[in-house]
């Protein structure tokens, strides 16, 4: 899989944490992996590792998002946009393999695909502040 496809799978798995209890997530992840039988073992490992890394940082990421997103708190954000922002924020702040510009561009592309009309601009604006 290419990184864009891997990122989309990570996004979809992260989205689930908004609607499921943390203790139920291993089963949801197993079921999710069952839905992508074409994924190679190295792809599954990459997805799992990045998912785990982002989930571990969610409290810290959310604090930063609450500071950077003027007039918006994470509790009020669209859950799709919030998930995209969490993933991209992790990539910007902690993933040395992903250049900031790539993280922002990929997040905007996810927003174009999965969010509403205003999602891409919102995501781009918040991430630009995060990258400062």
Short mmCIF file of C-alpha atoms in Angstrom, two decimals:
data_model
loop_
_atom_site.label_atom_id
_atom_site.label_comp_id
_atom_site.label_asym_id
_atom_site.label_seq_id
_atom_site.Cartn_x
_atom_site.Cartn_y
_atom_site.Cartn_z
CA UNK A 1 0.00 0.00 0.00
CA UNK A 2 1.09 3.57 -0.56
CA UNK A 3 1.26 5.97 2.38
CA UNK A 4 -1.91 7.80 1.32
CA UNK A 5 -3.86 4.55 1.51
CA UNK A 6 -2.23 3.60 4.81
CA UNK A 7 -3.10 7.04 6.21
CA UNK A 8 -6.74 6.59 5.19
CA UNK A 9 -6.91 3.27 7.06
CA UNK A 10 -5.35 4.87 10.15
CA UNK A 11 -7.91 7.70 9.89
CA UNK A 12 -10.79 5.22 9.72
CA UNK A 13 -9.52 3.32 12.74
CA UNK A 14 -8.95 6.53 14.72
CA UNK A 15 -12.46 7.71 13.86
CA UNK A 16 -13.83 4.72 15.75
CA UNK A 17 -12.42 5.90 19.09
CA UNK A 18 -15.10 8.59 19.13
CA UNK A 19 -17.86 5.99 19.28
CA UNK A 20 -16.41 3.00 21.09
CA UNK A 21 -14.98 2.30 24.51
CA UNK A 22 -11.19 1.98 24.60
CA UNK A 23 -11.42 -1.57 25.94
CA UNK A 24 -13.55 -2.54 22.90
CA UNK A 25 -11.12 -1.13 20.35
CA UNK A 26 -8.88 -4.23 19.97
CA UNK A 27 -11.90 -6.16 18.69
CA UNK A 28 -12.91 -3.30 16.37
CA UNK A 29 -9.37 -3.15 15.04
CA UNK A 30 -9.32 -6.90 14.42
CA UNK A 31 -12.62 -6.61 12.53
CA UNK A 32 -11.29 -3.66 10.58
CA UNK A 33 -8.20 -5.60 9.54
CA UNK A 34 -10.48 -8.47 8.46
CA UNK A 35 -12.18 -5.99 6.10
CA UNK A 36 -8.87 -5.30 4.28
CA UNK A 37 -7.62 -8.79 3.43
CA UNK A 38 -5.34 -7.43 0.68
CA UNK A 39 -3.21 -5.61 3.28
CA UNK A 40 0.23 -7.12 3.71
CA UNK A 41 1.57 -7.86 7.18
CA UNK A 42 3.98 -4.90 7.02
CA UNK A 43 1.04 -2.62 6.12
CA UNK A 44 -1.00 -3.91 9.06
CA UNK A 45 1.96 -3.38 11.37
CA UNK A 46 2.45 0.19 10.11
CA UNK A 47 -1.26 0.97 10.52
CA UNK A 48 -1.37 -0.52 14.02
CA UNK A 49 1.83 1.21 15.14
CA UNK A 50 0.72 4.64 13.90
CA UNK A 51 -2.81 4.16 15.33
CA UNK A 52 -1.37 3.25 18.74
CA UNK A 53 1.04 6.20 18.65
CA UNK A 54 -1.72 8.70 17.85
CA UNK A 55 -4.12 7.28 20.46
CA UNK A 56 -1.40 7.59 23.10
CA UNK A 57 -1.00 11.29 22.25
CA UNK A 58 -4.73 12.19 21.91
CA UNK A 59 -4.95 14.06 25.24
CA UNK A 60 -1.85 16.11 24.41
CA UNK A 61 -2.98 16.68 20.81
CA UNK A 62 -6.43 17.78 21.95
CA UNK A 63 -4.93 20.32 24.37
CA UNK A 64 -2.86 21.76 21.51
CA UNK A 65 -5.85 21.81 19.17
CA UNK A 66 -7.89 23.65 21.79
CA UNK A 67 -5.15 26.28 21.96
CA UNK A 68 -4.64 26.63 18.19
CA UNK A 69 -8.22 26.47 16.90
CA UNK A 70 -9.50 29.91 17.82
CA UNK A 71 -13.19 29.82 18.65
CA UNK A 72 -13.33 26.03 18.42
CA UNK A 73 -12.88 23.42 21.09
CA UNK A 74 -12.39 19.77 20.25
CA UNK A 75 -15.71 18.92 21.93
CA UNK A 76 -17.52 21.07 19.34
CA UNK A 77 -15.57 19.99 16.27
CA UNK A 78 -16.98 17.77 13.58
CA UNK A 79 -15.71 14.27 14.48
CA UNK A 80 -14.30 13.70 10.98
CA UNK A 81 -12.34 16.95 11.10
CA UNK A 82 -11.18 16.22 14.64
CA UNK A 83 -9.89 12.79 13.64
CA UNK A 84 -8.06 14.23 10.63
CA UNK A 85 -6.56 16.96 12.81
CA UNK A 86 -5.40 14.44 15.40
CA UNK A 87 -3.65 12.30 12.81
CA UNK A 88 -2.02 15.23 11.02
CA UNK A 89 -1.02 16.91 14.29
CA UNK A 90 0.71 13.73 15.36
CA UNK A 91 2.55 13.59 12.05
CA UNK A 92 3.58 17.26 12.27
CA UNK A 93 4.78 17.11 15.87
CA UNK A 94 6.12 13.58 16.38
CA UNK A 95 6.58 11.72 13.08
CA UNK A 96 9.97 12.65 11.66
CA UNK A 97 9.34 10.55 8.54
CA UNK A 98 6.52 12.83 7.37
CA UNK A 99 7.35 16.39 6.26
CA UNK A 100 4.97 19.00 7.67
CA UNK A 101 3.82 20.08 4.22
CA UNK A 102 2.96 16.48 3.32
CA UNK A 103 1.03 15.97 6.58
CA UNK A 104 -1.01 19.11 5.93
CA UNK A 105 -1.63 18.30 2.27
CA UNK A 106 -2.70 14.74 3.05
CA UNK A 107 -5.01 15.98 5.83
CA UNK A 108 -6.67 18.45 3.45
CA UNK A 109 -7.14 15.63 0.93
CA UNK A 110 -8.77 13.45 3.62
CA UNK A 111 -11.05 16.38 4.49
CA UNK A 112 -12.03 16.80 0.83
CA UNK A 113 -12.95 13.14 0.71
CA UNK A 114 -14.63 12.63 4.09
CA UNK A 115 -15.62 16.02 5.54
CA UNK A 116 -18.15 18.66 4.63
CA UNK A 117 -17.77 21.64 2.34
CA UNK A 118 -15.90 23.76 4.91
CA UNK A 119 -13.76 20.89 6.21
CA UNK A 120 -10.70 21.28 3.98
CA UNK A 121 -10.32 25.00 4.75
CA UNK A 122 -10.88 24.42 8.48
CA UNK A 123 -8.34 21.59 8.61
CA UNK A 124 -5.80 23.60 6.62
CA UNK A 125 -6.21 26.65 8.86
CA UNK A 126 -5.84 24.75 12.14
CA UNK A 127 -2.85 22.76 10.89
CA UNK A 128 -1.12 25.90 9.61
CA UNK A 129 -1.30 27.25 13.18
CA UNK A 130 -0.14 23.90 14.57
CA UNK A 131 2.89 23.95 12.27
CA UNK A 132 4.02 27.44 13.37
#
